[in-house]
Amino acid sequence: MNNDYSDLMFEFGSLVNYLDETEFQVDAYEADTYYLAECLIPFATKKTIVLAVNENYLMITAKDLENNTKRRTIYFPTKIEGKIISSTFSNGLLEVKIIKD
């Protein structure tokens, strides 16, 4: 087994775990016709969440009750800017669906 690859995957996994704990948890999935991002943001409300898109990136910003800002950025393998994007937020779970075309 290639130790360099193993070390890189361990470091990447550690970074993702760190961001899940310090910012908020994000999971991204790909289906045949869409991408789905699920974000666990129990401290936020619908009014304190902002979504932004720039080329292949989805940026999610949320504020908690003390007005502290938390951010996560998700990279997608294809350009999502200009795609049909919908979102729902319920019980602390934000779901963002991006139609591929």
Tab-separated table of N, CA and C in Angstrom:
chain	number	residue	atom	x	y	z
A	1	MET	N	0.851	-1.198	0.000
A	1	MET	CA	0.000	0.000	0.000
A	1	MET	C	0.884	1.245	0.000
A	2	ASN	N	0.496	2.236	-0.752
A	2	ASN	CA	1.263	3.462	-0.861
A	2	ASN	C	1.037	4.321	0.379
A	3	ASN	N	2.079	4.510	1.165
A	3	ASN	CA	1.953	5.275	2.406
A	3	ASN	C	1.648	6.743	2.158
A	4	ASP	N	2.168	7.314	1.069
A	4	ASP	CA	1.887	8.717	0.780
A	4	ASP	C	0.389	8.934	0.563
A	5	TYR	N	-0.245	8.037	-0.189
A	5	TYR	CA	-1.685	8.127	-0.432
A	5	TYR	C	-2.457	7.947	0.872
A	6	SER	N	-2.055	6.979	1.666
A	6	SER	CA	-2.724	6.729	2.953
A	6	SER	C	-2.620	7.944	3.857
A	7	ASP	N	-1.436	8.548	3.901
A	7	ASP	CA	-1.247	9.741	4.734
A	7	ASP	C	-2.112	10.890	4.239
A	8	LEU	N	-2.191	11.068	2.912
A	8	LEU	CA	-3.009	12.137	2.344
A	8	LEU	C	-4.473	11.932	2.683
A	9	MET	N	-4.978	10.712	2.535
A	9	MET	CA	-6.380	10.440	2.851
A	9	MET	C	-6.659	10.629	4.336
A	10	PHE	N	-5.711	10.270	5.191
A	10	PHE	CA	-5.884	10.478	6.622
A	10	PHE	C	-5.967	11.973	6.926
A	11	GLU	N	-5.074	12.759	6.315
A	11	GLU	CA	-5.082	14.208	6.546
A	11	GLU	C	-6.369	14.827	6.016
A	12	PHE	N	-6.828	14.422	4.838
A	12	PHE	CA	-8.078	14.941	4.284
A	12	PHE	C	-9.243	14.590	5.193
A	13	GLY	N	-9.301	13.338	5.639
A	13	GLY	CA	-10.356	12.903	6.550
A	13	GLY	C	-10.333	13.689	7.847
A	14	SER	N	-9.156	13.981	8.344
A	14	SER	CA	-9.032	14.764	9.571
A	14	SER	C	-9.548	16.182	9.375
A	15	LEU	N	-9.265	16.775	8.222
A	15	LEU	CA	-9.748	18.119	7.925
A	15	LEU	C	-11.269	18.145	7.845
A	16	VAL	N	-11.848	17.152	7.154
A	16	VAL	CA	-13.309	17.098	7.037
A	16	VAL	C	-13.936	16.937	8.421
A	17	ASN	N	-13.390	16.051	9.237
A	17	ASN	CA	-13.910	15.872	10.595
A	17	ASN	C	-13.779	17.154	11.403
A	18	TYR	N	-12.666	17.854	11.252
A	18	TYR	CA	-12.453	19.108	11.969
A	18	TYR	C	-13.513	20.141	11.563
A	19	LEU	N	-13.763	20.278	10.262
A	19	LEU	CA	-14.763	21.239	9.787
A	19	LEU	C	-16.168	20.832	10.220
A	20	ASP	N	-16.451	19.517	10.234
A	20	ASP	CA	-17.755	19.042	10.715
A	20	ASP	C	-17.982	19.468	12.160
A	21	GLU	N	-16.933	19.474	12.956
A	21	GLU	CA	-17.055	19.813	14.375
A	21	GLU	C	-17.003	21.314	14.639
A	22	THR	N	-16.167	22.047	13.913
A	22	THR	CA	-16.003	23.475	14.198
A	22	THR	C	-16.955	24.375	13.425
A	23	GLU	N	-17.405	23.935	12.268
A	23	GLU	CA	-18.339	24.729	11.469
A	23	GLU	C	-19.708	24.045	11.522
A	24	PHE	N	-19.994	23.162	10.576
A	24	PHE	CA	-21.188	22.316	10.613
A	24	PHE	C	-20.988	21.160	9.644
A	25	GLN	N	-21.711	20.081	9.877
A	25	GLN	CA	-21.552	18.857	9.099
A	25	GLN	C	-22.169	19.009	7.718
A	26	VAL	N	-21.432	18.539	6.711
A	26	VAL	CA	-21.894	18.575	5.321
A	26	VAL	C	-21.656	17.213	4.684
A	27	ASP	N	-22.663	16.714	3.972
A	27	ASP	CA	-22.527	15.507	3.162
A	27	ASP	C	-23.031	15.835	1.772
A	28	ALA	N	-22.292	15.404	0.750
A	28	ALA	CA	-22.690	15.658	-0.636
A	28	ALA	C	-22.830	14.332	-1.360
A	29	TYR	N	-23.869	14.248	-2.200
A	29	TYR	CA	-24.181	13.038	-2.940
A	29	TYR	C	-24.408	13.385	-4.404
A	30	GLU	N	-24.180	12.386	-5.246
A	30	GLU	CA	-24.451	12.553	-6.671
A	30	GLU	C	-25.413	11.464	-7.134
A	31	ALA	N	-26.488	11.859	-7.781
A	31	ALA	CA	-27.434	10.938	-8.408
A	31	ALA	C	-27.329	11.135	-9.926
A	32	ASP	N	-28.110	10.396	-10.676
A	32	ASP	CA	-28.042	10.501	-12.141
A	32	ASP	C	-28.381	11.893	-12.647
A	33	THR	N	-29.379	12.535	-12.050
A	33	THR	CA	-29.870	13.805	-12.592
A	33	THR	C	-29.614	15.018	-11.697
A	34	TYR	N	-29.059	14.812	-10.520
A	34	TYR	CA	-28.846	15.942	-9.609
A	34	TYR	C	-27.736	15.654	-8.606
A	35	TYR	N	-27.266	16.738	-7.986
A	35	TYR	CA	-26.384	16.661	-6.821
A	35	TYR	C	-27.234	17.036	-5.610
A	36	LEU	N	-26.879	16.505	-4.452
A	36	LEU	CA	-27.581	16.835	-3.220
A	36	LEU	C	-26.564	17.111	-2.129
A	37	ALA	N	-26.693	18.263	-1.486
A	37	ALA	CA	-25.861	18.598	-0.329
A	37	ALA	C	-26.771	18.638	0.896
A	38	GLU	N	-26.400	17.898	1.925
A	38	GLU	CA	-27.135	17.904	3.190
A	38	GLU	C	-26.239	18.510	4.254
A	39	CYS	N	-26.771	19.500	4.949
A	39	CYS	CA	-26.002	20.216	5.960
A	39	CYS	C	-26.761	20.196	7.276
A	40	LEU	N	-26.096	19.757	8.314
A	40	LEU	CA	-26.698	19.736	9.636
A	40	LEU	C	-26.335	21.047	10.331
A	41	ILE	N	-27.340	21.944	10.451
A	41	ILE	CA	-27.120	23.283	11.003
A	41	ILE	C	-28.161	23.551	12.086
A	42	PRO	N	-28.098	22.847	13.209
A	42	PRO	CA	-29.145	22.974	14.227
A	42	PRO	C	-29.190	24.332	14.920
A	43	PHE	N	-28.102	25.090	14.842
A	43	PHE	CA	-28.024	26.377	15.529
A	43	PHE	C	-28.611	27.522	14.706
A	44	ALA	N	-28.930	27.270	13.441
A	44	ALA	CA	-29.363	28.337	12.537
A	44	ALA	C	-30.871	28.336	12.352
A	45	THR	N	-31.353	29.412	11.749
A	45	THR	CA	-32.744	29.500	11.316
A	45	THR	C	-32.730	29.735	9.804
A	46	LYS	N	-33.875	29.585	9.184
A	46	LYS	CA	-33.983	29.798	7.738
A	46	LYS	C	-33.479	31.195	7.348
A	47	LYS	N	-33.743	32.177	8.204
A	47	LYS	CA	-33.359	33.563	7.908
A	47	LYS	C	-31.861	33.819	8.059
A	48	THR	N	-31.140	32.927	8.771
A	48	THR	CA	-29.717	33.174	9.006
A	48	THR	C	-28.813	32.320	8.118
A	49	ILE	N	-29.385	31.683	7.098
A	49	ILE	CA	-28.611	30.867	6.160
A	49	ILE	C	-28.561	31.569	4.811
A	50	VAL	N	-27.356	31.662	4.252
A	50	VAL	CA	-27.156	32.287	2.941
A	50	VAL	C	-26.426	31.296	2.044
A	51	LEU	N	-26.942	31.107	0.841
A	51	LEU	CA	-26.308	30.259	-0.170
A	51	LEU	C	-25.756	31.140	-1.279
A	52	ALA	N	-24.565	30.788	-1.763
A	52	ALA	CA	-23.963	31.496	-2.890
A	52	ALA	C	-23.315	30.462	-3.803
A	53	VAL	N	-23.326	30.741	-5.101
A	53	VAL	CA	-22.744	29.837	-6.085
A	53	VAL	C	-21.735	30.610	-6.915
A	54	ASN	N	-20.579	29.983	-7.148
A	54	ASN	CA	-19.557	30.563	-8.012
A	54	ASN	C	-18.907	29.411	-8.776
A	55	GLU	N	-19.211	29.312	-10.048
A	55	GLU	CA	-18.721	28.263	-10.939
A	55	GLU	C	-19.000	26.873	-10.370
A	56	ASN	N	-18.001	26.175	-9.849
A	56	ASN	CA	-18.168	24.814	-9.333
A	56	ASN	C	-18.397	24.774	-7.816
A	57	TYR	N	-18.515	25.894	-7.184
A	57	TYR	CA	-18.573	25.951	-5.727
A	57	TYR	C	-19.933	26.407	-5.198
A	58	LEU	N	-20.372	25.723	-4.145
A	58	LEU	CA	-21.539	26.139	-3.378
A	58	LEU	C	-21.020	26.582	-2.016
A	59	MET	N	-21.262	27.841	-1.656
A	59	MET	CA	-20.849	28.376	-0.368
A	59	MET	C	-22.079	28.527	0.517
A	60	ILE	N	-21.975	28.002	1.728
A	60	ILE	CA	-23.078	28.052	2.683
A	60	ILE	C	-22.582	28.789	3.918
A	61	THR	N	-23.311	29.835	4.290
A	61	THR	CA	-22.977	30.625	5.467
A	61	THR	C	-24.182	30.622	6.389
A	62	ALA	N	-23.935	30.420	7.683
A	62	ALA	CA	-25.023	30.409	8.666
A	62	ALA	C	-24.564	31.124	9.927
A	63	LYS	N	-25.507	31.790	10.580
A	63	LYS	CA	-25.220	32.479	11.838
A	63	LYS	C	-26.009	31.824	12.966
A	64	ASP	N	-25.374	31.764	14.138
A	64	ASP	CA	-26.067	31.204	15.301
A	64	ASP	C	-26.743	32.333	16.086
A	65	LEU	N	-27.312	32.002	17.228
A	65	LEU	CA	-28.061	32.993	18.013
A	65	LEU	C	-27.195	34.133	18.527
A	66	GLU	N	-25.893	33.873	18.721
A	66	GLU	CA	-24.973	34.934	19.170
A	66	GLU	C	-24.368	35.695	18.000
A	67	ASN	N	-24.866	35.456	16.787
A	67	ASN	CA	-24.418	36.112	15.562
A	67	ASN	C	-23.017	35.664	15.123
A	68	ASN	N	-22.566	34.496	15.586
A	68	ASN	CA	-21.311	33.916	15.118
A	68	ASN	C	-21.538	33.298	13.742
A	69	THR	N	-20.612	33.534	12.836
A	69	THR	CA	-20.743	33.052	11.463
A	69	THR	C	-19.982	31.752	11.274
A	70	LYS	N	-20.633	30.783	10.638
A	70	LYS	CA	-20.034	29.497	10.276
A	70	LYS	C	-20.157	29.352	8.767
A	71	ARG	N	-19.109	28.801	8.133
A	71	ARG	CA	-19.110	28.685	6.667
A	71	ARG	C	-18.577	27.323	6.234
A	72	ARG	N	-19.137	26.841	5.124
A	72	ARG	CA	-18.603	25.657	4.448
A	72	ARG	C	-18.712	25.897	2.949
A	73	THR	N	-17.760	25.362	2.217
A	73	THR	CA	-17.758	25.445	0.763
A	73	THR	C	-17.676	24.030	0.214
A	74	ILE	N	-18.530	23.744	-0.766
A	74	ILE	CA	-18.564	22.420	-1.390
A	74	ILE	C	-18.155	22.580	-2.850
A	75	TYR	N	-17.204	21.765	-3.284
A	75	TYR	CA	-16.764	21.754	-4.677
A	75	TYR	C	-17.505	20.646	-5.425
A	76	PHE	N	-17.991	20.958	-6.623
A	76	PHE	CA	-18.654	19.978	-7.471
A	76	PHE	C	-17.811	19.739	-8.723
A	77	PRO	N	-17.872	18.543	-9.299
A	77	PRO	CA	-17.008	18.217	-10.446
A	77	PRO	C	-17.379	18.943	-11.733
A	78	THR	N	-18.560	19.525	-11.791
A	78	THR	CA	-18.969	20.299	-12.966
A	78	THR	C	-19.475	21.661	-12.496
A	79	LYS	N	-19.526	22.592	-13.429
A	79	LYS	CA	-19.998	23.934	-13.113
A	79	LYS	C	-21.470	23.885	-12.696
A	80	ILE	N	-21.790	24.462	-11.542
A	80	ILE	CA	-23.176	24.484	-11.066
A	80	ILE	C	-23.798	25.869	-11.193
A	81	GLU	N	-22.980	26.856	-11.461
A	81	GLU	CA	-23.505	28.215	-11.660
A	81	GLU	C	-24.444	28.206	-12.855
A	82	GLY	N	-25.635	28.758	-12.680
A	82	GLY	CA	-26.627	28.801	-13.743
A	82	GLY	C	-27.553	27.589	-13.775
A	83	LYS	N	-27.302	26.604	-12.932
A	83	LYS	CA	-28.160	25.420	-12.865
A	83	LYS	C	-29.384	25.710	-11.998
A	84	ILE	N	-30.397	24.868	-12.100
A	84	ILE	CA	-31.576	24.981	-11.235
A	84	ILE	C	-31.195	24.457	-9.859
A	85	ILE	N	-31.336	25.311	-8.851
A	85	ILE	CA	-30.965	24.964	-7.478
A	85	ILE	C	-32.159	25.234	-6.575
A	86	SER	N	-32.499	24.252	-5.760
A	86	SER	CA	-33.576	24.430	-4.784
A	86	SER	C	-33.057	24.010	-3.417
A	87	SER	N	-33.686	24.559	-2.375
A	87	SER	CA	-33.251	24.199	-1.023
A	87	SER	C	-34.455	24.142	-0.091
A	88	THR	N	-34.294	23.317	0.949
A	88	THR	CA	-35.280	23.242	2.022
A	88	THR	C	-34.513	23.235	3.335
A	89	PHE	N	-35.147	23.771	4.379
A	89	PHE	CA	-34.547	23.769	5.708
A	89	PHE	C	-35.628	23.414	6.713
A	90	SER	N	-35.401	22.332	7.448
A	90	SER	CA	-36.372	21.878	8.428
A	90	SER	C	-35.649	21.117	9.537
A	91	ASN	N	-35.989	21.435	10.775
A	91	ASN	CA	-35.426	20.740	11.940
A	91	ASN	C	-33.899	20.700	11.925
A	92	GLY	N	-33.277	21.797	11.502
A	92	GLY	CA	-31.823	21.896	11.507
A	92	GLY	C	-31.126	21.250	10.330
A	93	LEU	N	-31.879	20.702	9.379
A	93	LEU	CA	-31.283	20.059	8.207
A	93	LEU	C	-31.550	20.891	6.959
A	94	LEU	N	-30.476	21.356	6.344
A	94	LEU	CA	-30.551	22.072	5.070
A	94	LEU	C	-30.250	21.076	3.957
A	95	GLU	N	-31.144	21.016	2.972
A	95	GLU	CA	-30.919	20.197	1.788
A	95	GLU	C	-30.891	21.106	0.571
A	96	VAL	N	-29.819	20.998	-0.199
A	96	VAL	CA	-29.665	21.794	-1.409
A	96	VAL	C	-29.563	20.824	-2.579
A	97	LYS	N	-30.494	20.959	-3.525
A	97	LYS	CA	-30.550	20.075	-4.695
A	97	LYS	C	-30.179	20.889	-5.931
A	98	ILE	N	-29.226	20.362	-6.702
A	98	ILE	CA	-28.745	21.038	-7.899
A	98	ILE	C	-28.993	20.114	-9.087
A	99	ILE	N	-29.841	20.552	-10.006
A	99	ILE	CA	-30.179	19.758	-11.189
A	99	ILE	C	-29.003	19.807	-12.166
A	100	LYS	N	-28.589	18.641	-12.648
A	100	LYS	CA	-27.442	18.572	-13.563
A	100	LYS	C	-27.767	19.072	-14.960
A	101	ASP	N	-28.919	18.825	-15.507
A	101	ASP	CA	-29.418	19.168	-16.862
A	101	ASP	C	-29.899	17.945	-17.540
